[in-house]
mmCIF file with all atom_site columns, C-alpha atoms and ligand atoms in Angstrom:
data_model
loop_
_atom_site.group_PDB
_atom_site.id
_atom_site.type_symbol
_atom_site.label_atom_id
_atom_site.label_alt_id
_atom_site.label_comp_id
_atom_site.label_asym_id
_atom_site.label_entity_id
_atom_site.label_seq_id
_atom_site.pdbx_PDB_ins_code
_atom_site.Cartn_x
_atom_site.Cartn_y
_atom_site.Cartn_z
_atom_site.occupancy
_atom_site.B_iso_or_equiv
_atom_site.pdbx_formal_charge
_atom_site.auth_seq_id
_atom_site.auth_comp_id
_atom_site.auth_asym_id
_atom_site.auth_atom_id
_atom_site.pdbx_PDB_model_num
ATOM   1   C CA . MET A 1 1   ? 112.749 26.508 148.618 1.00 71.00 ? 1   MET A CA 1
ATOM   2   C CA . ALA A 1 2   ? 112.033 22.866 149.530 1.00 79.00 ? 2   ALA A CA 1
ATOM   3   C CA . GLN A 1 3   ? 108.646 21.476 148.595 1.00 93.00 ? 3   GLN A CA 1
ATOM   4   C CA . THR A 1 4   ? 106.100 21.179 151.409 1.00 96.00 ? 4   THR A CA 1
ATOM   5   C CA . ARG A 1 5   ? 103.670 18.253 151.155 1.00 98.00 ? 5   ARG A CA 1
ATOM   6   C CA . VAL A 1 6   ? 100.412 18.438 153.076 1.00 98.00 ? 6   VAL A CA 1
ATOM   7   C CA . LEU A 1 7   ? 97.621  15.891 153.518 1.00 98.00 ? 7   LEU A CA 1
ATOM   8   C CA . PHE A 1 8   ? 94.234  17.056 154.840 1.00 99.00 ? 8   PHE A CA 1
ATOM   9   C CA . VAL A 1 9   ? 92.258  14.410 156.708 1.00 98.00 ? 9   VAL A CA 1
ATOM   10  C CA . CYS A 1 10  ? 88.643  14.076 157.892 1.00 98.00 ? 10  CYS A CA 1
ATOM   11  C CA . LEU A 1 11  ? 86.304  11.176 158.605 1.00 98.00 ? 11  LEU A CA 1
ATOM   12  C CA . GLY A 1 12  ? 84.870  10.557 155.122 1.00 98.00 ? 12  GLY A CA 1
ATOM   13  C CA . ASN A 1 13  ? 87.063  12.559 152.669 1.00 98.00 ? 13  ASN A CA 1
ATOM   14  C CA . ILE A 1 14  ? 83.946  13.855 150.911 1.00 98.00 ? 14  ILE A CA 1
ATOM   15  C CA . CYS A 1 15  ? 83.295  17.139 152.805 1.00 98.00 ? 15  CYS A CA 1
ATOM   16  C CA . ARG A 1 16  ? 85.835  18.880 155.046 1.00 98.00 ? 16  ARG A CA 1
ATOM   17  C CA . SER A 1 17  ? 89.170  17.575 153.764 1.00 98.00 ? 17  SER A CA 1
ATOM   18  C CA . PRO A 1 18  ? 88.289  18.164 150.074 1.00 98.00 ? 18  PRO A CA 1
ATOM   19  C CA . LEU A 1 19  ? 87.105  21.691 151.002 1.00 98.00 ? 19  LEU A CA 1
ATOM   20  C CA . ALA A 1 20  ? 90.502  22.209 152.649 1.00 98.00 ? 20  ALA A CA 1
ATOM   21  C CA . GLU A 1 21  ? 92.370  20.765 149.671 1.00 98.00 ? 21  GLU A CA 1
ATOM   22  C CA . GLY A 1 22  ? 90.409  22.948 147.239 1.00 98.00 ? 22  GLY A CA 1
ATOM   23  C CA . ALA A 1 23  ? 91.130  26.067 149.293 1.00 98.00 ? 23  ALA A CA 1
ATOM   24  C CA . ALA A 1 24  ? 94.829  25.174 149.552 1.00 98.00 ? 24  ALA A CA 1
ATOM   25  C CA . ARG A 1 25  ? 95.178  24.557 145.802 1.00 98.00 ? 25  ARG A CA 1
ATOM   26  C CA . LYS A 1 26  ? 93.402  27.832 145.056 1.00 98.00 ? 26  LYS A CA 1
ATOM   27  C CA . LEU A 1 27  ? 95.484  29.965 147.455 1.00 98.00 ? 27  LEU A CA 1
ATOM   28  C CA . VAL A 1 28  ? 98.739  28.485 146.182 1.00 98.00 ? 28  VAL A CA 1
ATOM   29  C CA . ARG A 1 29  ? 97.633  29.099 142.582 1.00 98.00 ? 29  ARG A CA 1
ATOM   30  C CA . GLN A 1 30  ? 96.767  32.711 143.417 1.00 98.00 ? 30  GLN A CA 1
ATOM   31  C CA . ARG A 1 31  ? 100.189 33.230 144.978 1.00 97.00 ? 31  ARG A CA 1
ATOM   32  C CA . VAL A 1 32  ? 101.956 31.403 142.102 1.00 97.00 ? 32  VAL A CA 1
ATOM   33  C CA . LEU A 1 33  ? 103.515 28.936 144.543 1.00 96.00 ? 33  LEU A CA 1
ATOM   34  C CA . GLU A 1 34  ? 102.328 25.709 142.884 1.00 96.00 ? 34  GLU A CA 1
ATOM   35  C CA . LYS A 1 35  ? 105.779 24.205 142.540 1.00 96.00 ? 35  LYS A CA 1
ATOM   36  C CA . HIS A 1 36  ? 106.497 24.618 146.259 1.00 96.00 ? 36  HIS A CA 1
ATOM   37  C CA . PHE A 1 37  ? 103.477 22.746 147.589 1.00 97.00 ? 37  PHE A CA 1
ATOM   38  C CA . GLU A 1 38  ? 101.700 19.457 147.044 1.00 98.00 ? 38  GLU A CA 1
ATOM   39  C CA . PHE A 1 39  ? 98.287  18.753 148.546 1.00 98.00 ? 39  PHE A CA 1
ATOM   40  C CA . ASP A 1 40  ? 96.045  15.743 148.852 1.00 98.00 ? 40  ASP A CA 1
ATOM   41  C CA . SER A 1 41  ? 93.278  14.654 151.204 1.00 98.00 ? 41  SER A CA 1
ATOM   42  C CA . ALA A 1 42  ? 92.190  11.374 152.761 1.00 98.00 ? 42  ALA A CA 1
ATOM   43  C CA . ALA A 1 43  ? 89.732  9.789  155.191 1.00 98.00 ? 43  ALA A CA 1
ATOM   44  C CA . THR A 1 44  ? 90.261  8.037  158.493 1.00 98.00 ? 44  THR A CA 1
ATOM   45  C CA . ALA A 1 45  ? 87.347  5.715  157.536 1.00 98.00 ? 45  ALA A CA 1
ATOM   46  C CA . GLY A 1 46  ? 86.736  3.801  154.303 1.00 96.00 ? 46  GLY A CA 1
ATOM   47  C CA . TYR A 1 47  ? 82.970  4.434  153.864 1.00 95.00 ? 47  TYR A CA 1
ATOM   48  C CA . HIS A 1 48  ? 83.292  6.617  150.760 1.00 97.00 ? 48  HIS A CA 1
ATOM   49  C CA . GLU A 1 49  ? 86.382  5.103  149.104 1.00 97.00 ? 49  GLU A CA 1
ATOM   50  C CA . GLY A 1 50  ? 86.253  5.748  145.332 1.00 98.00 ? 50  GLY A CA 1
ATOM   51  C CA . GLU A 1 51  ? 83.508  8.422  145.447 1.00 97.00 ? 51  GLU A CA 1
ATOM   52  C CA . THR A 1 52  ? 83.917  12.070 144.541 1.00 96.00 ? 52  THR A CA 1
ATOM   53  C CA . TYR A 1 53  ? 82.947  14.836 146.973 1.00 95.00 ? 53  TYR A CA 1
ATOM   54  C CA . ASP A 1 54  ? 79.473  15.513 148.322 1.00 95.00 ? 54  ASP A CA 1
ATOM   55  C CA . PRO A 1 55  ? 77.345  17.535 145.784 1.00 96.00 ? 55  PRO A CA 1
ATOM   56  C CA . ARG A 1 56  ? 77.154  20.453 148.257 1.00 96.00 ? 56  ARG A CA 1
ATOM   57  C CA . VAL A 1 57  ? 80.951  20.537 148.345 1.00 97.00 ? 57  VAL A CA 1
ATOM   58  C CA . ASP A 1 58  ? 81.025  20.527 144.533 1.00 97.00 ? 58  ASP A CA 1
ATOM   59  C CA . ALA A 1 59  ? 78.729  23.586 144.502 1.00 97.00 ? 59  ALA A CA 1
ATOM   60  C CA . VAL A 1 60  ? 80.836  25.486 147.045 1.00 97.00 ? 60  VAL A CA 1
ATOM   61  C CA . LEU A 1 61  ? 84.156  24.664 145.358 1.00 98.00 ? 61  LEU A CA 1
ATOM   62  C CA . ARG A 1 62  ? 82.665  25.813 142.038 1.00 98.00 ? 62  ARG A CA 1
ATOM   63  C CA . LYS A 1 63  ? 81.432  29.075 143.573 1.00 98.00 ? 63  LYS A CA 1
ATOM   64  C CA . TYR A 1 64  ? 84.868  29.837 145.057 1.00 98.00 ? 64  TYR A CA 1
ATOM   65  C CA . ASN A 1 65  ? 86.789  28.788 141.940 1.00 98.00 ? 65  ASN A CA 1
ATOM   66  C CA . ALA A 1 66  ? 88.447  25.990 143.885 1.00 98.00 ? 66  ALA A CA 1
ATOM   67  C CA . LEU A 1 67  ? 87.273  22.875 142.035 1.00 97.00 ? 67  LEU A CA 1
ATOM   68  C CA . PHE A 1 68  ? 89.776  20.042 141.466 1.00 97.00 ? 68  PHE A CA 1
ATOM   69  C CA . PRO A 1 69  ? 89.426  16.370 140.493 1.00 96.00 ? 69  PRO A CA 1
ATOM   70  C CA . HIS A 1 70  ? 88.862  14.253 143.583 1.00 97.00 ? 70  HIS A CA 1
ATOM   71  C CA . THR A 1 71  ? 88.441  10.575 144.447 1.00 98.00 ? 71  THR A CA 1
ATOM   72  C CA . ALA A 1 72  ? 87.909  9.786  148.129 1.00 98.00 ? 72  ALA A CA 1
ATOM   73  C CA . ARG A 1 73  ? 90.395  7.405  149.713 1.00 98.00 ? 73  ARG A CA 1
ATOM   74  C CA . GLN A 1 74  ? 91.400  6.182  153.127 1.00 98.00 ? 74  GLN A CA 1
ATOM   75  C CA . ILE A 1 75  ? 94.757  7.192  154.609 1.00 98.00 ? 75  ILE A CA 1
ATOM   76  C CA . ARG A 1 76  ? 97.529  4.572  154.257 1.00 98.00 ? 76  ARG A CA 1
ATOM   77  C CA . ASP A 1 77  ? 100.811 3.959  156.053 1.00 98.00 ? 77  ASP A CA 1
ATOM   78  C CA . ALA A 1 78  ? 102.918 5.424  153.223 1.00 98.00 ? 78  ALA A CA 1
ATOM   79  C CA . ASP A 1 79  ? 101.173 8.803  153.719 1.00 98.00 ? 79  ASP A CA 1
ATOM   80  C CA . TYR A 1 80  ? 102.757 9.109  157.161 1.00 98.00 ? 80  TYR A CA 1
ATOM   81  C CA . ARG A 1 81  ? 106.182 8.849  155.528 1.00 98.00 ? 81  ARG A CA 1
ATOM   82  C CA . SER A 1 82  ? 105.639 10.879 152.364 1.00 98.00 ? 82  SER A CA 1
ATOM   83  C CA . TYR A 1 83  ? 103.795 13.963 153.708 1.00 98.00 ? 83  TYR A CA 1
ATOM   84  C CA . HIS A 1 84  ? 105.458 16.600 155.877 1.00 97.00 ? 84  HIS A CA 1
ATOM   85  C CA . TRP A 1 85  ? 102.179 17.626 157.491 1.00 98.00 ? 85  TRP A CA 1
ATOM   86  C CA . ILE A 1 86  ? 98.955  15.715 158.080 1.00 98.00 ? 86  ILE A CA 1
ATOM   87  C CA . LEU A 1 87  ? 96.195  18.046 159.266 1.00 98.00 ? 87  LEU A CA 1
ATOM   88  C CA . GLY A 1 88  ? 93.010  16.675 160.852 1.00 98.00 ? 88  GLY A CA 1
ATOM   89  C CA . MET A 1 89  ? 89.729  18.569 161.118 1.00 98.00 ? 89  MET A CA 1
ATOM   90  C CA . ASP A 1 90  ? 88.825  17.658 164.718 1.00 98.00 ? 90  ASP A CA 1
ATOM   91  C CA . GLU A 1 91  ? 90.156  15.861 167.800 1.00 98.00 ? 91  GLU A CA 1
ATOM   92  C CA . GLU A 1 92  ? 88.670  12.527 166.707 1.00 98.00 ? 92  GLU A CA 1
ATOM   93  C CA . ASN A 1 93  ? 90.565  12.719 163.409 1.00 98.00 ? 93  ASN A CA 1
ATOM   94  C CA . LEU A 1 94  ? 93.776  13.610 165.242 1.00 98.00 ? 94  LEU A CA 1
ATOM   95  C CA . LEU A 1 95  ? 93.399  10.766 167.749 1.00 98.00 ? 95  LEU A CA 1
ATOM   96  C CA . ASP A 1 96  ? 92.721  8.335  164.901 1.00 98.00 ? 96  ASP A CA 1
ATOM   97  C CA . LEU A 1 97  ? 95.788  9.585  163.041 1.00 98.00 ? 97  LEU A CA 1
ATOM   98  C CA . GLN A 1 98  ? 97.968  9.228  166.134 1.00 98.00 ? 98  GLN A CA 1
ATOM   99  C CA . ARG A 1 99  ? 96.608  5.781  166.926 1.00 98.00 ? 99  ARG A CA 1
ATOM   100 C CA . HIS A 1 100 ? 97.253  4.434  163.418 1.00 97.00 ? 100 HIS A CA 1
ATOM   101 C CA . ALA A 1 101 ? 100.606 6.095  162.729 1.00 98.00 ? 101 ALA A CA 1
ATOM   102 C CA . PRO A 1 102 ? 103.259 3.511  161.781 1.00 98.00 ? 102 PRO A CA 1
ATOM   103 C CA . ALA A 1 103 ? 106.434 3.384  163.906 1.00 98.00 ? 103 ALA A CA 1
ATOM   104 C CA . ASP A 1 104 ? 108.486 5.086  161.180 1.00 98.00 ? 104 ASP A CA 1
ATOM   105 C CA . ALA A 1 105 ? 106.032 7.958  160.584 1.00 98.00 ? 105 ALA A CA 1
ATOM   106 C CA . SER A 1 106 ? 107.795 11.237 159.842 1.00 98.00 ? 106 SER A CA 1
ATOM   107 C CA . ALA A 1 107 ? 104.798 13.535 159.182 1.00 98.00 ? 107 ALA A CA 1
ATOM   108 C CA . ARG A 1 108 ? 103.780 16.115 161.750 1.00 98.00 ? 108 ARG A CA 1
ATOM   109 C CA . LEU A 1 109 ? 100.211 15.441 162.869 1.00 98.00 ? 109 LEU A CA 1
ATOM   110 C CA . GLU A 1 110 ? 98.236  18.558 163.817 1.00 98.00 ? 110 GLU A CA 1
ATOM   111 C CA . LEU A 1 111 ? 94.758  20.047 163.901 1.00 98.00 ? 111 LEU A CA 1
ATOM   112 C CA . VAL A 1 112 ? 94.040  22.281 160.901 1.00 98.00 ? 112 VAL A CA 1
ATOM   113 C CA . THR A 1 113 ? 92.734  24.818 163.446 1.00 98.00 ? 113 THR A CA 1
ATOM   114 C CA . LYS A 1 114 ? 96.151  25.240 165.099 1.00 98.00 ? 114 LYS A CA 1
ATOM   115 C CA . PRO A 1 115 ? 96.599  28.789 163.662 1.00 98.00 ? 115 PRO A CA 1
ATOM   116 C CA . TRP A 1 116 ? 93.412  29.745 165.561 1.00 98.00 ? 116 TRP A CA 1
ATOM   117 C CA . GLY A 1 117 ? 94.764  28.128 168.728 1.00 98.00 ? 117 GLY A CA 1
ATOM   118 C CA . GLY A 1 118 ? 92.765  24.882 168.235 1.00 97.00 ? 118 GLY A CA 1
ATOM   119 C CA . GLY A 1 119 ? 89.103  23.897 168.070 1.00 97.00 ? 119 GLY A CA 1
ATOM   120 C CA . ARG A 1 120 ? 87.182  21.760 165.613 1.00 97.00 ? 120 ARG A CA 1
ATOM   121 C CA . ILE A 1 121 ? 85.934  22.154 162.048 1.00 98.00 ? 121 ILE A CA 1
ATOM   122 C CA . THR A 1 122 ? 82.332  21.042 162.492 1.00 94.00 ? 122 THR A CA 1
ATOM   123 C CA . ASP A 1 123 ? 81.221  18.381 160.025 1.00 95.00 ? 123 ASP A CA 1
ATOM   124 C CA . PRO A 1 124 ? 78.839  19.994 157.472 1.00 96.00 ? 124 PRO A CA 1
ATOM   125 C CA . TYR A 1 125 ? 77.741  16.546 156.237 1.00 95.00 ? 125 TYR A CA 1
ATOM   126 C CA . TYR A 1 126 ? 74.817  16.481 158.676 1.00 92.00 ? 126 TYR A CA 1
ATOM   127 C CA . GLN A 1 127 ? 73.884  20.166 158.256 1.00 94.00 ? 127 GLN A CA 1
ATOM   128 C CA . ASP A 1 128 ? 72.247  22.482 155.700 1.00 90.00 ? 128 ASP A CA 1
ATOM   129 C CA . ASP A 1 129 ? 73.820  23.826 152.491 1.00 85.00 ? 129 ASP A CA 1
ATOM   130 C CA . TRP A 1 130 ? 75.062  27.025 154.123 1.00 94.00 ? 130 TRP A CA 1
ATOM   131 C CA . ALA A 1 131 ? 77.153  24.981 156.578 1.00 97.00 ? 131 ALA A CA 1
ATOM   132 C CA . CYS A 1 132 ? 79.281  23.728 153.704 1.00 97.00 ? 132 CYS A CA 1
ATOM   133 C CA . GLU A 1 133 ? 80.003  27.252 152.478 1.00 97.00 ? 133 GLU A CA 1
ATOM   134 C CA . GLN A 1 134 ? 80.747  28.442 156.009 1.00 97.00 ? 134 GLN A CA 1
ATOM   135 C CA . THR A 1 135 ? 83.173  25.516 156.413 1.00 98.00 ? 135 THR A CA 1
ATOM   136 C CA . TYR A 1 136 ? 84.936  26.497 153.183 1.00 98.00 ? 136 TYR A CA 1
ATOM   137 C CA . ILE A 1 137 ? 85.283  30.105 154.382 1.00 98.00 ? 137 ILE A CA 1
ATOM   138 C CA . GLU A 1 138 ? 86.773  28.928 157.696 1.00 98.00 ? 138 GLU A CA 1
ATOM   139 C CA . LEU A 1 139 ? 89.197  26.578 155.966 1.00 98.00 ? 139 LEU A CA 1
ATOM   140 C CA . GLU A 1 140 ? 90.327  29.192 153.435 1.00 98.00 ? 140 GLU A CA 1
ATOM   141 C CA . ASP A 1 141 ? 91.162  31.550 156.298 1.00 98.00 ? 141 ASP A CA 1
ATOM   142 C CA . LEU A 1 142 ? 93.058  28.820 158.170 1.00 98.00 ? 142 LEU A CA 1
ATOM   143 C CA . ILE A 1 143 ? 94.999  27.675 155.132 1.00 98.00 ? 143 ILE A CA 1
ATOM   144 C CA . GLY A 1 144 ? 96.037  31.245 154.362 1.00 98.00 ? 144 GLY A CA 1
ATOM   145 C CA . ARG A 1 145 ? 97.527  31.313 157.860 1.00 98.00 ? 145 ARG A CA 1
ATOM   146 C CA . TRP A 1 146 ? 99.221  27.911 157.383 1.00 98.00 ? 146 TRP A CA 1
ATOM   147 C CA . LEU A 1 147 ? 100.750 29.139 154.110 1.00 98.00 ? 147 LEU A CA 1
ATOM   148 C CA . ASP A 1 148 ? 102.288 32.086 155.956 1.00 96.00 ? 148 ASP A CA 1
ATOM   149 C CA . ILE A 1 149 ? 103.694 29.659 158.586 1.00 95.00 ? 149 ILE A CA 1
ATOM   150 C CA . TRP A 1 150 ? 105.140 27.288 155.952 1.00 94.00 ? 150 TRP A CA 1
ATOM   151 C CA . LEU A 1 151 ? 106.596 30.146 153.915 1.00 93.00 ? 151 LEU A CA 1
ATOM   152 C CA . GLN A 1 152 ? 108.227 31.664 156.976 1.00 91.00 ? 152 GLN A CA 1
ATOM   153 C CA . ALA A 1 153 ? 109.759 28.292 157.892 1.00 88.00 ? 153 ALA A CA 1
ATOM   154 C CA . ASN A 1 154 ? 111.179 28.056 154.352 1.00 82.00 ? 154 ASN A CA 1
ATOM   155 C CA . ALA A 1 155 ? 112.475 31.606 154.140 1.00 76.00 ? 155 ALA A CA 1
ATOM   156 C CA . PRO A 1 156 ? 116.145 31.714 153.108 1.00 68.00 ? 156 PRO A CA 1
HETATM 157 P P1 . 4NP B 2 .   ? 83.664  14.497 156.201 1.00 88.08 ? 201 4NP B P1 1
HETATM 158 O O1 . 4NP B 2 .   ? 82.109  14.276 156.444 1.00 88.08 ? 201 4NP B O1 1
HETATM 159 O O2 . 4NP B 2 .   ? 84.390  13.703 157.267 1.00 88.08 ? 201 4NP B O2 1
HETATM 160 O O3 . 4NP B 2 .   ? 83.848  15.978 156.387 1.00 88.08 ? 201 4NP B O3 1
HETATM 161 O O4 . 4NP B 2 .   ? 83.950  14.010 154.798 1.00 88.08 ? 201 4NP B O4 1
HETATM 162 C C1 . 4NP B 2 .   ? 81.502  13.027 156.548 1.00 88.08 ? 201 4NP B C1 1
HETATM 163 C C2 . 4NP B 2 .   ? 81.095  12.394 155.415 1.00 88.08 ? 201 4NP B C2 1
HETATM 164 C C3 . 4NP B 2 .   ? 80.442  11.169 155.510 1.00 88.08 ? 201 4NP B C3 1
HETATM 165 C C4 . 4NP B 2 .   ? 80.219  10.599 156.751 1.00 88.08 ? 201 4NP B C4 1
HETATM 166 C C5 . 4NP B 2 .   ? 80.642  11.239 157.883 1.00 88.08 ? 201 4NP B C5 1
HETATM 167 C C6 . 4NP B 2 .   ? 81.298  12.454 157.792 1.00 88.08 ? 201 4NP B C6 1
HETATM 168 N N1 . 4NP B 2 .   ? 79.514  9.355  156.842 1.00 88.08 ? 201 4NP B N1 1
HETATM 169 O O5 . 4NP B 2 .   ? 79.290  8.897  157.968 1.00 88.08 ? 201 4NP B O5 1
HETATM 170 O O6 . 4NP B 2 .   ? 79.167  8.771  155.807 1.00 88.08 ? 201 4NP B O6 1
#
């Protein structure tokens, strides 16, 4: 099976996209599929470059056994060539990704909510602690569905 490389993207890379990356790493570990997938996450904006995730995200990832080492970074041109899928959390992320894609981009740009038929992952940054956990639960469900899609596409 070919390796599938996926980059999760949000505005700051300290809340939603690290929650998505943590959920993806955990689900792949549970299914013993680590060698078939590679995940990372990035921001459309550079505000939090070099920071780790928001402390509320740390607490949620810990609770769900999904912690991983993380340093926030902004997306770069090479990402559009090296990842198969780049998944944004809302329409603004997707528009930003489309607008900044280099001419030779090969990644597929989609909303992470596509398996639900679309919609946005609301930013928990401006909300209470529970919002962060709720966001993780939503993303874990979505990524489980994406894994089924990617595995089906790779079936011999
Ligand atoms: P994220 O949340 O895009 O889910 O990482 C945000 C984090 C920080 C900011 C905005 C959104 N900010 O404006 O600093």
